Tab-separated table of C-alpha atoms and ligand atoms in Angstrom:
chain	number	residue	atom	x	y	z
Y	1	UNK	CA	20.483	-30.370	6.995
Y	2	UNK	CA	17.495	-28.358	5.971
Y	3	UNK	CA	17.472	-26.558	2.511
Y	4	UNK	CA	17.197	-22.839	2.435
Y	5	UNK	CA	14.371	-21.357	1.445
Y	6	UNK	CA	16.071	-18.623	-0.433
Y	7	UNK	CA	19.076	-19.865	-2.195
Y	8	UNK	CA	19.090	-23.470	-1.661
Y	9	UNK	CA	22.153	-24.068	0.733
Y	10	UNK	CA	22.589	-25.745	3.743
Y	11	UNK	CA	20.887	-24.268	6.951
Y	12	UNK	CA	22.617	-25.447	10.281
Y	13	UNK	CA	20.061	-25.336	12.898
Y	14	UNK	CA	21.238	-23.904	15.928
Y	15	UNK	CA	18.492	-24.000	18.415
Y	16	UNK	CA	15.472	-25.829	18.757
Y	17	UNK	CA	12.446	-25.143	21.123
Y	18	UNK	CA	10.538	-28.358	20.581
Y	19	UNK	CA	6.579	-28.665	19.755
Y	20	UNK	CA	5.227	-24.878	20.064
Y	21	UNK	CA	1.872	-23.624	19.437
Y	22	UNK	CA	0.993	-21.348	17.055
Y	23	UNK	CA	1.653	-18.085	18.841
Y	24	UNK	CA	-1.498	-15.958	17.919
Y	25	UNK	CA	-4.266	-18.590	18.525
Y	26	UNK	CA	-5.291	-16.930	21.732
Y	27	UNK	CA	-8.121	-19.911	22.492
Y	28	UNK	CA	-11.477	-19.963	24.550
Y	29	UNK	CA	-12.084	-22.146	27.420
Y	30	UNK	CA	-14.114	-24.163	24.670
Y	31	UNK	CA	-11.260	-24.476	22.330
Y	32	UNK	CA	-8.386	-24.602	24.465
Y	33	UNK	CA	-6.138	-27.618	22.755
Y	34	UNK	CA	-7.322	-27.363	19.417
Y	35	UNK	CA	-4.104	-24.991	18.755
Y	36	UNK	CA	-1.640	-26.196	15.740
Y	37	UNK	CA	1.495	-27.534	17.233
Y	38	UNK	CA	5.008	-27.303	14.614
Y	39	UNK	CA	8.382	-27.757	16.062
Y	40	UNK	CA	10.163	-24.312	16.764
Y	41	UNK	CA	13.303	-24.700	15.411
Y	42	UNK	CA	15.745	-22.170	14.264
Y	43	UNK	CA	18.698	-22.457	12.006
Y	44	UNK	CA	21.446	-20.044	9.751
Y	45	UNK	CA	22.186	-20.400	5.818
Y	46	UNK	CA	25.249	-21.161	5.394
Y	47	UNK	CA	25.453	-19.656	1.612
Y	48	UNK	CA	23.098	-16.468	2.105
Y	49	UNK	CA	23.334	-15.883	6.026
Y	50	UNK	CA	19.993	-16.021	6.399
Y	51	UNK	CA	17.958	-17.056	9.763
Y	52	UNK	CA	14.912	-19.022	9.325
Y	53	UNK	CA	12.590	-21.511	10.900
Y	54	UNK	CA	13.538	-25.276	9.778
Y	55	UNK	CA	9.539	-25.902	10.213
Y	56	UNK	CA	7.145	-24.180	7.991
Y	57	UNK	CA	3.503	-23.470	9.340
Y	58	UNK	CA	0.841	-23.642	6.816
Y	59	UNK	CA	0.019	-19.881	6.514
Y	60	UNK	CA	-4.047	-20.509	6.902
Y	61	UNK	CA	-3.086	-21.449	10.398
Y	62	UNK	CA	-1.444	-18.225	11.887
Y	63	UNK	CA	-3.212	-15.800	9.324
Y	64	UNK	CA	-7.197	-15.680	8.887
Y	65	UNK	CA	-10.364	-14.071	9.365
Y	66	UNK	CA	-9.823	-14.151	13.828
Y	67	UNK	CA	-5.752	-13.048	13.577
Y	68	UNK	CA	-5.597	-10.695	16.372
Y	69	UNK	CA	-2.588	-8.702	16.443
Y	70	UNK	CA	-3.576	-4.804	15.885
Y	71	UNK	CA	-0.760	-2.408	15.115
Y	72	UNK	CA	-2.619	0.927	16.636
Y	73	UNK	CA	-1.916	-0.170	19.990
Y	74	UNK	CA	1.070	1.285	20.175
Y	75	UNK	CA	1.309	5.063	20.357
Y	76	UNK	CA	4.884	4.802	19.251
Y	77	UNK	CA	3.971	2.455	16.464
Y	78	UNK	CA	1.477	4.440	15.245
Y	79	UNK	CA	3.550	7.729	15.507
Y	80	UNK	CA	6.603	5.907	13.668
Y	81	UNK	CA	4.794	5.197	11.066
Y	82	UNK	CA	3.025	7.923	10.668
Y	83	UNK	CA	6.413	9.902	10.399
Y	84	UNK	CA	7.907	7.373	7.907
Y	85	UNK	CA	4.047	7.891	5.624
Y	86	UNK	CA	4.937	11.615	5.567
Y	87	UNK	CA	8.319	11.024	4.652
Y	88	UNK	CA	7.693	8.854	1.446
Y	89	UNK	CA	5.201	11.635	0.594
Y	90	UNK	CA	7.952	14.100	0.487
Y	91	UNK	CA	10.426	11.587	-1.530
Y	92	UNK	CA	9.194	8.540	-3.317
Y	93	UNK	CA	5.813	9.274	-3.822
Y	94	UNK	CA	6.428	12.819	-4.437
Y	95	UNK	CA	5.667	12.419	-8.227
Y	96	UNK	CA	2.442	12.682	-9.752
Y	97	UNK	CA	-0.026	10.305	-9.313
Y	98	UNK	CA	1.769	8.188	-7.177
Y	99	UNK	CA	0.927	4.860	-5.675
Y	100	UNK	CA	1.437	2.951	-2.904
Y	101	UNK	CA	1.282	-1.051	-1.911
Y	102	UNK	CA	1.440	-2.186	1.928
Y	103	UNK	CA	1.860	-5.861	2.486
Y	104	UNK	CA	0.196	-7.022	5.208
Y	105	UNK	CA	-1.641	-3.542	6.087
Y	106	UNK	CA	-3.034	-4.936	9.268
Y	107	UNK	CA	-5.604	-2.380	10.918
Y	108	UNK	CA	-4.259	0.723	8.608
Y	109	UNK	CA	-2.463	2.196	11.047
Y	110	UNK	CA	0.407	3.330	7.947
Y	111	UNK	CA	-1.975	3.639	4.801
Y	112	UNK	CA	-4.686	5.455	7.083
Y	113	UNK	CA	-2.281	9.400	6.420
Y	114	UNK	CA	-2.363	8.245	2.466
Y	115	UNK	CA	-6.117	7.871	2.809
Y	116	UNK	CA	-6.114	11.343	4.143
Y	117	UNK	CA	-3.898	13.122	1.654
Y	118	UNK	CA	-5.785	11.511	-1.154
Y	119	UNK	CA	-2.980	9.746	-2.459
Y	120	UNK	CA	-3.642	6.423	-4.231
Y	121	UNK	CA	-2.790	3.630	-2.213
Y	122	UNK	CA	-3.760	-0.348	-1.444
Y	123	UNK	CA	-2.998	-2.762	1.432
Y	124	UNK	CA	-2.885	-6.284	0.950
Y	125	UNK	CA	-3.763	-8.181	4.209
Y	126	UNK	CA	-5.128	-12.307	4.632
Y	127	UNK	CA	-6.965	-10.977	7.950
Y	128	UNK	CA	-10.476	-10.231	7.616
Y	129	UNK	CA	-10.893	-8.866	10.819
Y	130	UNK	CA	-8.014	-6.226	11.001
Y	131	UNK	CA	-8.435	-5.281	7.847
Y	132	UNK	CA	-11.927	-4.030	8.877
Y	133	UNK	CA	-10.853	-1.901	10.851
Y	134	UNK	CA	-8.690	-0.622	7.955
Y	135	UNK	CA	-11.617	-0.046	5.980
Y	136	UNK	CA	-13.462	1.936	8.547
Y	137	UNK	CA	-11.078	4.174	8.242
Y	138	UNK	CA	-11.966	4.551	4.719
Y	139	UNK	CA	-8.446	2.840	3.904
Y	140	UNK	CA	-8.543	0.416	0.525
Y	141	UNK	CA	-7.627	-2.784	1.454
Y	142	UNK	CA	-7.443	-6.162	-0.574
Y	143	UNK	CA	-8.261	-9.564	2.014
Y	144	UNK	CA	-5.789	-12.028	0.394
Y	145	UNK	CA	-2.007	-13.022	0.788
Y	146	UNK	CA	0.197	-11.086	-1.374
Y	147	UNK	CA	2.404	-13.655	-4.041
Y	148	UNK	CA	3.384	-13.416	-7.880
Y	149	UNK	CA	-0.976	-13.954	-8.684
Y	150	UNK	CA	-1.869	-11.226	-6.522
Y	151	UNK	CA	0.565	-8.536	-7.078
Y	152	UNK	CA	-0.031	-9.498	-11.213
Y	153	UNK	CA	-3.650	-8.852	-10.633
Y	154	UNK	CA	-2.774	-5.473	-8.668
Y	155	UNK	CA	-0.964	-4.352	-11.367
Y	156	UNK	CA	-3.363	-4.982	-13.952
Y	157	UNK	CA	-5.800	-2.972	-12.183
Y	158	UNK	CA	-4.035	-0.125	-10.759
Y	159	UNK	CA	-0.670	-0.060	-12.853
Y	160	UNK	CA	2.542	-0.179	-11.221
Y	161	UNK	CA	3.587	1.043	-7.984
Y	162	UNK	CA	5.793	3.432	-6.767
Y	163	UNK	CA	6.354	2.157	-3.611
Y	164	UNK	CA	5.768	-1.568	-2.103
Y	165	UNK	CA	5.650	-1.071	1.473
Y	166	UNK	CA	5.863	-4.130	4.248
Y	167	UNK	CA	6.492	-3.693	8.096
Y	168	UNK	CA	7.228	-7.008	10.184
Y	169	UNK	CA	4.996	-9.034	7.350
Y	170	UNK	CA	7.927	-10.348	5.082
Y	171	UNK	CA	9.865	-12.037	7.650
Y	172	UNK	CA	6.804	-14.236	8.409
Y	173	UNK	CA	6.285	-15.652	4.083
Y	174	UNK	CA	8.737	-18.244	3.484
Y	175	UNK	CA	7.669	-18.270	-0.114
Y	176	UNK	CA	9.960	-15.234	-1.169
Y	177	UNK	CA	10.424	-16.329	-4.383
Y	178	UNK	CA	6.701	-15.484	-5.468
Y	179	UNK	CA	7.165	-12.423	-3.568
Y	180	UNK	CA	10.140	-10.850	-5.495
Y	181	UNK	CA	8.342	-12.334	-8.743
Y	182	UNK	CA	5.184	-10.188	-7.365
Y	183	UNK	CA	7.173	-7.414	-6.902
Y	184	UNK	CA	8.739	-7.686	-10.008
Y	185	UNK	CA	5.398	-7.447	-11.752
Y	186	UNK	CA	4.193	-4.256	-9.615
Y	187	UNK	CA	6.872	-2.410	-9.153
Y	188	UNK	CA	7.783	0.531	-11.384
Y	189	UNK	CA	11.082	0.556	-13.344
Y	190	UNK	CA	12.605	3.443	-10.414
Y	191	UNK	CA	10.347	2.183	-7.694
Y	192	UNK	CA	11.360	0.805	-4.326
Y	193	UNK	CA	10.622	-2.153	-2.002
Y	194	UNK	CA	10.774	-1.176	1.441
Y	195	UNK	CA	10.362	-3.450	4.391
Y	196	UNK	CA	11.101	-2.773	8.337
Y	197	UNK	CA	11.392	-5.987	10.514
Y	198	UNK	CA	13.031	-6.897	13.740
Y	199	UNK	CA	16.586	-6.736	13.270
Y	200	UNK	CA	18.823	-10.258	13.766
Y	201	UNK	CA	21.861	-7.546	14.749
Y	202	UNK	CA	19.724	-6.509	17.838
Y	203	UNK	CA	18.143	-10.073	18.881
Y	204	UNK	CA	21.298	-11.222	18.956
Y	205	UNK	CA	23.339	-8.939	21.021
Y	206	UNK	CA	19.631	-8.774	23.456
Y	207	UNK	CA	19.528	-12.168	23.460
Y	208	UNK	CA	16.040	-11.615	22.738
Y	209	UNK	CA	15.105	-15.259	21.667
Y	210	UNK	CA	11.506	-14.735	22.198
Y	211	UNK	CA	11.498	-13.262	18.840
Y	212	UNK	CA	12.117	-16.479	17.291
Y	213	UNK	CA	8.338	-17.897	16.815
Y	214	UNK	CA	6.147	-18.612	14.148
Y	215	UNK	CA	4.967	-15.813	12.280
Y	216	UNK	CA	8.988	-14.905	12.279
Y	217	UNK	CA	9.716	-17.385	9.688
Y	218	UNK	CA	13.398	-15.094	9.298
Y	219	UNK	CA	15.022	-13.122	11.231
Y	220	UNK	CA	16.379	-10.601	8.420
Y	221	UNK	CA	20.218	-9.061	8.208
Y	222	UNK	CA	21.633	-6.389	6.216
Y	223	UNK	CA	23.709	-9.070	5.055
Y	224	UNK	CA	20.620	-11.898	4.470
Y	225	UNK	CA	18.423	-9.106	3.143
Y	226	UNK	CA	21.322	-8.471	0.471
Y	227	UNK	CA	21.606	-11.640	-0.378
Y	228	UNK	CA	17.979	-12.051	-0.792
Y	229	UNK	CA	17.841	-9.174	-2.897
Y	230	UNK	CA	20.026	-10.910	-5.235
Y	231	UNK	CA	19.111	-13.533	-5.081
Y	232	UNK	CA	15.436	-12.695	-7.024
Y	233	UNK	CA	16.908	-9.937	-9.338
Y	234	UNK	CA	17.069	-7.043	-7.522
Y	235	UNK	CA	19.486	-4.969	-4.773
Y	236	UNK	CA	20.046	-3.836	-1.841
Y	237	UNK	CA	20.645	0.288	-2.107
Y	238	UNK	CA	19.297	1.485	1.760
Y	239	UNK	CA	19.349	0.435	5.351
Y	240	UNK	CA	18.455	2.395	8.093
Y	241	UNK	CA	18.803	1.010	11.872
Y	242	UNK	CA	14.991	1.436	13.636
Y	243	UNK	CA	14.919	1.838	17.526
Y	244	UNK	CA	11.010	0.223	17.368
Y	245	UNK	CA	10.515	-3.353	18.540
Y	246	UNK	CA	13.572	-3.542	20.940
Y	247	UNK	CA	15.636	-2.600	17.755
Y	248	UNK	CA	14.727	-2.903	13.748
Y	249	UNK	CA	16.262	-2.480	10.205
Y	250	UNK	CA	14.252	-0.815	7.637
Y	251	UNK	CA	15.878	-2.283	3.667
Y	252	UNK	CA	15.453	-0.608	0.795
Y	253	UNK	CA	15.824	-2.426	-2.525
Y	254	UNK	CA	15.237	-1.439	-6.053
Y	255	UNK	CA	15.673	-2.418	-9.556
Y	256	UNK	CA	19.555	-3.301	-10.269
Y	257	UNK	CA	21.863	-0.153	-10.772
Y	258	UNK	CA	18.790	1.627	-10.577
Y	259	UNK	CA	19.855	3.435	-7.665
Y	260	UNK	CA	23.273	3.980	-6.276
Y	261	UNK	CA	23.602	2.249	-3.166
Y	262	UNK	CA	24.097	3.966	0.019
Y	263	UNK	CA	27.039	3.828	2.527
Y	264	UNK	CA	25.298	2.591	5.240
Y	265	UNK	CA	25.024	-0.098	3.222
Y	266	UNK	CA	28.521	-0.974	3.653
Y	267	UNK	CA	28.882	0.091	6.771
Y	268	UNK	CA	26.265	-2.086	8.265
Y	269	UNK	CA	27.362	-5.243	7.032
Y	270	UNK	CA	31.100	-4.075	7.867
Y	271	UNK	CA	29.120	-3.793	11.348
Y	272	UNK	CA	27.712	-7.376	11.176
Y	273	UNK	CA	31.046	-8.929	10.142
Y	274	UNK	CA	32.481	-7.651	13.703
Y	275	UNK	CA	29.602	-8.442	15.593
Y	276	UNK	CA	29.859	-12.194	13.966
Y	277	UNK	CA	26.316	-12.575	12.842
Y	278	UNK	CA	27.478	-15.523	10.452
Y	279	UNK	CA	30.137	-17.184	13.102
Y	280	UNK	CA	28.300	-20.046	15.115
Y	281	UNK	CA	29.890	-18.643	18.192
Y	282	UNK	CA	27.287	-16.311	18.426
Y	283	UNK	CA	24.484	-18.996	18.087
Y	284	UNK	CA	26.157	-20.727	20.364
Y	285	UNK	CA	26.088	-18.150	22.941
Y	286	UNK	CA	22.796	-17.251	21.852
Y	287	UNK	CA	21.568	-20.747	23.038
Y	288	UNK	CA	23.299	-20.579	26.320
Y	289	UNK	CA	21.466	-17.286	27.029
Y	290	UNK	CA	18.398	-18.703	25.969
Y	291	UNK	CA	18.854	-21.341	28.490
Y	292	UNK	CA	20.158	-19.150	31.402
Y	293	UNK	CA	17.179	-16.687	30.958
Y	294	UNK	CA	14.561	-19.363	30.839
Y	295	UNK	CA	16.076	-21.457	33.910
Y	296	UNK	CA	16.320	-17.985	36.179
Y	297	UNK	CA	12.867	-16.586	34.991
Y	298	UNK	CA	11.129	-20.072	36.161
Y	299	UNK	CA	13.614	-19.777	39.470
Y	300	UNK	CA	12.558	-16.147	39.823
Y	301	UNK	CA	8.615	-16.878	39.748
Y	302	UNK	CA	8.722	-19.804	41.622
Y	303	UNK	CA	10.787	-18.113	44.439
Y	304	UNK	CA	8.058	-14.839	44.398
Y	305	UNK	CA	5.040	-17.579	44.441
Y	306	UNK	CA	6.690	-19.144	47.206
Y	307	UNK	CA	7.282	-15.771	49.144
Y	308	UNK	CA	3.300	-14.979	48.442
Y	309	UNK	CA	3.961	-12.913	46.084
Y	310	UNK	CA	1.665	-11.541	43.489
Y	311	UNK	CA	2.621	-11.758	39.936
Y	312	UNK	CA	0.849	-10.429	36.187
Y	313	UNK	CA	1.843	-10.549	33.092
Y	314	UNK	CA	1.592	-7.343	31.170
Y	315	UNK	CA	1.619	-7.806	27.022
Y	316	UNK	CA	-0.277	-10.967	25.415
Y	317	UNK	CA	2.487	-10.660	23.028
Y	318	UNK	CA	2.845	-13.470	20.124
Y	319	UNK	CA	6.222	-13.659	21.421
Y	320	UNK	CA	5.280	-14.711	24.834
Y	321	UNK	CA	4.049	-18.103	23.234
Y	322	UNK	CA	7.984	-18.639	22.963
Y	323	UNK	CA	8.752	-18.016	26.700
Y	324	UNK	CA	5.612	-19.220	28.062
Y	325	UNK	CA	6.009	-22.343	26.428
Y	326	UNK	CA	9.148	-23.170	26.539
Y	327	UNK	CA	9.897	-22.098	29.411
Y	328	UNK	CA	6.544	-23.587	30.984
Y	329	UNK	CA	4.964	-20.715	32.857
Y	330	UNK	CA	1.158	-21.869	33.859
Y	331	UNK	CA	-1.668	-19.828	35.175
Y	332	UNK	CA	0.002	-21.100	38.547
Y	333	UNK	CA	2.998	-18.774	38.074
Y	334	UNK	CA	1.125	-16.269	36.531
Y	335	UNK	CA	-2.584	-16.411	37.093
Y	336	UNK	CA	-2.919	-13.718	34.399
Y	337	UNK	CA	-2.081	-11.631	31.608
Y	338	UNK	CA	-3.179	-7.982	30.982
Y	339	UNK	CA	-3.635	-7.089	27.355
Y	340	UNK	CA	-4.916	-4.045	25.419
Y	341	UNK	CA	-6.004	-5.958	22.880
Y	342	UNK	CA	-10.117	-6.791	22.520
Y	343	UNK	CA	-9.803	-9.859	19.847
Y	344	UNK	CA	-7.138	-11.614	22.921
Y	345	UNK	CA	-9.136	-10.461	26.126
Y	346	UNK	CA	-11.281	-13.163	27.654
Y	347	UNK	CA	-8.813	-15.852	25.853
Y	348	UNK	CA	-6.479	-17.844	26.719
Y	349	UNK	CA	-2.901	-17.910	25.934
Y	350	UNK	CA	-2.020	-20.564	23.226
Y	351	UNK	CA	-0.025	-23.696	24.705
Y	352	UNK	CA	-0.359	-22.839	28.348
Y	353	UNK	CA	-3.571	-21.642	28.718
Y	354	UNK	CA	-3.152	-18.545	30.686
Y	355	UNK	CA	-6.276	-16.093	30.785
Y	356	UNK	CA	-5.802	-12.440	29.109
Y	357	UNK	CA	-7.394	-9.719	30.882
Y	358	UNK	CA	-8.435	-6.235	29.881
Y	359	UNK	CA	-5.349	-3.526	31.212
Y	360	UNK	CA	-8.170	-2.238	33.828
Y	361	UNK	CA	-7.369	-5.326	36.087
Y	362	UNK	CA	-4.320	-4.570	36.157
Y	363	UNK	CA	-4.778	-2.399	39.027
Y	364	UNK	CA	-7.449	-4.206	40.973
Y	365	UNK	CA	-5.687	-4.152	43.258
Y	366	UNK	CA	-1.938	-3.779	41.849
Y	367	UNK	CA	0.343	-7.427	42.276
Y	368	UNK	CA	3.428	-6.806	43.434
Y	369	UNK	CA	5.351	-7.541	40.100
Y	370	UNK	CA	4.657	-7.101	36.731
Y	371	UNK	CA	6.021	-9.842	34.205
Y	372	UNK	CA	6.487	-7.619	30.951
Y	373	UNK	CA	6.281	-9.429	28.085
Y	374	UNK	CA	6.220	-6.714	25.607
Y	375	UNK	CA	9.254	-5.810	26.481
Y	376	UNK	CA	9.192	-4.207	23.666
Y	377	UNK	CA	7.127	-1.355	24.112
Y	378	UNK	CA	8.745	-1.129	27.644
Y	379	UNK	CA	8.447	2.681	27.527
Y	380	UNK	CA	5.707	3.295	26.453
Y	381	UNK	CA	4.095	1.030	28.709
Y	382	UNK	CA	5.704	2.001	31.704
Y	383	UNK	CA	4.710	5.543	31.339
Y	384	UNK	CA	1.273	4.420	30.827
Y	385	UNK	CA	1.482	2.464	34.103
Y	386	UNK	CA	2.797	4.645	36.379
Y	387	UNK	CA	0.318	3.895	39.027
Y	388	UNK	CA	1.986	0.618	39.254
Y	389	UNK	CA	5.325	1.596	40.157
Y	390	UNK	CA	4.032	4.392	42.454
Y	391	UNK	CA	2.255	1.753	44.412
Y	392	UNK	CA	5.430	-0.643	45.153
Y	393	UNK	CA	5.041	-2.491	41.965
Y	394	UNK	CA	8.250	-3.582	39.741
Y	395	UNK	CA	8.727	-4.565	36.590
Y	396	UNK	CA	10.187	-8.269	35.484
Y	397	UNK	CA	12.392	-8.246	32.356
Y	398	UNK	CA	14.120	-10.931	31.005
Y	399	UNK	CA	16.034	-9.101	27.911
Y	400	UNK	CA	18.621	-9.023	27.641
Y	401	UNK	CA	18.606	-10.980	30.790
Y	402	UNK	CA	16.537	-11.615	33.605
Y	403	UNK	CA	16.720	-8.157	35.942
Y	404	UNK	CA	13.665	-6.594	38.037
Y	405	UNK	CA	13.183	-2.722	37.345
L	501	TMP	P1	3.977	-6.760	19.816
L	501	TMP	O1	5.140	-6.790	20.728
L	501	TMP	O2	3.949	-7.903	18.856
L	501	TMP	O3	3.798	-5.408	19.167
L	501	TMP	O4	2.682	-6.980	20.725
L	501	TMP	C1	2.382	-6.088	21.765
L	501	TMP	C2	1.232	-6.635	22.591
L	501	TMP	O5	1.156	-5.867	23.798
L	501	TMP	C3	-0.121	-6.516	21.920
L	501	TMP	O6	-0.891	-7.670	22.211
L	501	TMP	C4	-0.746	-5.288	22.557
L	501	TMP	C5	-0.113	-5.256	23.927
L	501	TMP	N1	0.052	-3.897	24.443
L	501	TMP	C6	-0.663	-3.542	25.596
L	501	TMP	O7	-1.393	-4.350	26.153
L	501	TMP	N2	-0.520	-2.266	26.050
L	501	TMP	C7	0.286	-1.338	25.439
L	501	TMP	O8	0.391	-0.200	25.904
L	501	TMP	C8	1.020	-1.734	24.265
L	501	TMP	C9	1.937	-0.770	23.576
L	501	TMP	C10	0.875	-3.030	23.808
């Protein structure tokens, strides 16, 4: 059995999806097969309940100067955090002086309404490239992984920080051990740690197994997240369900009796007991539905190609690598995939090689179905495509099963 990297105990793996690419290395023609390959494996703690990756990827080879992902292309994204910037400026950082750390600030899309009320603030982010566009915005922005050296050197400079701030960046270090000792060294005595990520409550009753993939080294709990908190010195005192990213938890977690934990606390983990998100029942379920979807996805496709059908994909999402792959959808099922993202268009997807295409192809001329792999962002993507459904088009989904819309 694999050792957990938080606390040491046993991790019982409880699904593995064989040799995977690294799911952001959107390749050109010219490099095409030069992506890293790790096995995708996923298991549970059984001390701490937490759900990680048995395989670690080396972190220089999903995060560097070419990472593409970019946060402001969601509307909703950008408007949820937003709200959640002007909400910290009413409570935690209502104080004077205050400041503000983001791990893994991506384009600036969160720090970018500090920036405009003046209020002192730094994002941390390995990605040269996103970050830029962070800094155009005239947000500050540091280009290196956050850990115990980095956060020690943040403090030195700026003093300590009111709030630590990390969106769907913690579940993708495995080294949490530096990162608590980081936070530790930055964070001030009342301060909080805040971090939002994919929920393991929702993925499991969506069956969304696509979110298992690289970058999402864990898939956090209320009850892992506790237990993590504890873990390196510190506690668990907020969570607050999220409806972004098909459904997320947002975990606050200060100093030790610092704060008086709230009952949502308890209520969410009295919520996770029922739903069994320690029992292996529910991982074994979870595999079967993994199985199911990708077996009547494949059937689906093949059936519409064999009709004459036309088929896109709409979403170059880092968690299509996951169906794509191991499901094995070619460019012959789905000749393309429309993106809004520049750094991905003209690419091709990691693993299976499927070209990304600008959004504007999407309608020349319309296919008949629509593969959505940001599922995700179904909404707001659907609203933005209108044209699509008004011309005959439908949507595929395959959370939390495989249904056409
Ligand atoms: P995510 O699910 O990890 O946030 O990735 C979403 C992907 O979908 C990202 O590559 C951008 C793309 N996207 C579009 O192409 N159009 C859109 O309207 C939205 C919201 C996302």
């Amino acid at each position: 059995m694999a050792e957990c990297r938080i606390c040491a105990g046993e991790v019982d793996e409880f699904f593995d999806f064989g040799r995977q690419p690294v799911s952001d290395s959107f390749v050109t023609p010219e490099t095409a097969g030069s992506e890293f390959f790790f096995r995708l494996a996923a298991g549970i703690c059984t001390s701490c309940t937490m759900v990680q990756l048995i395989e670690e990827v080396p972190r220089e080879q999903m995060f560097h100067e070419d990472y593409p992902y970019r946060s402001a292309t969601s509307a909703v994204m950008h408007d949820h955090f937003e709200a959640f910037a002007r909400r910290l400026l009413e409570t935690e950082l209502a104080g004077d002086d205050p400041f503000i750390v983001e791990i893994g600030s991506n384009d600036g899309t969160m720090l970018k309404t500090f920036r405009k009320e003046g209020t002192r603030h730094l994002g941390v982010d390995p990605s040269g490239q996103v970050a830029d566009f962070a800094r155009a915005e005239g947000v500050r922005v540091l280009t290196a992984f956050f850990e115990e050296s980095t956060a020690r050197e943040i403090a030195a400079e700026d003093g300590p920080a009111d709030v630590i701030f990390s969106a769907n960046t913690t579940s993708h270090i495995p080294y949490m051990d530096s990162i608590f000792r980081g936070v530790d060294a930055l964070l001030a005595p009342d301060g909080v740690l805040v971090l939002e990520d994919r929920y393991l409550g929702s993925i499991m009753a969506a069956n969304a197994f696509d979110q298992i993939y690289d970058e999402h080294f864990y898939l956090f709990s209320v009850s892992s997240v506790g237990a993590m908190a504890r873990t390196f010195g510190f506690e668990l005192v907020d969570a607050e369900p999220l409806p972004v990213h098909g459904g997320s938890m947002r975990y606050t977690i200060a100093r030790p009796g610092v704060r008086t934990p709230k009952a949502a606390v308890a209520e969410l983990l009295e919520r996770e007991r029922r739903q069994g998100l320690a029992s292996p029942e529910t991982y074994r379920r979870f595999t079967e539905g993994v199985e199911r979807s990708c077996t009547e996805l494949v059937r689906l496709l093949e059936k519409l190609r064999a009709e004459g059908r036309t088929v896109v994909g709409y979403g170059a999402t880092a968690k299509s690598a996951t169906v794509i792959n191991y499901c094995g959808i070619g460019p012959d099922l789905v000749p393309f995939i429309c993106d809004s993202t520049p750094a991905k268009q003209g690419r091709l997807t990691p693993g299976m090689h499927i070209p990304v295409q600008p959004p504007e192809e999407f309608s020349k001329p319309y296919p008949d179905y629509a593969l959505l792999f940001a599922w995700n962002h179904a909404q707001e993507i659907m609203a933005k495509e209108q044209g699509f459904r008004e011309a005959g088009g439908r949507w595929i989904l395959y959370v939390p099963e495989v249904h056409i819309l």
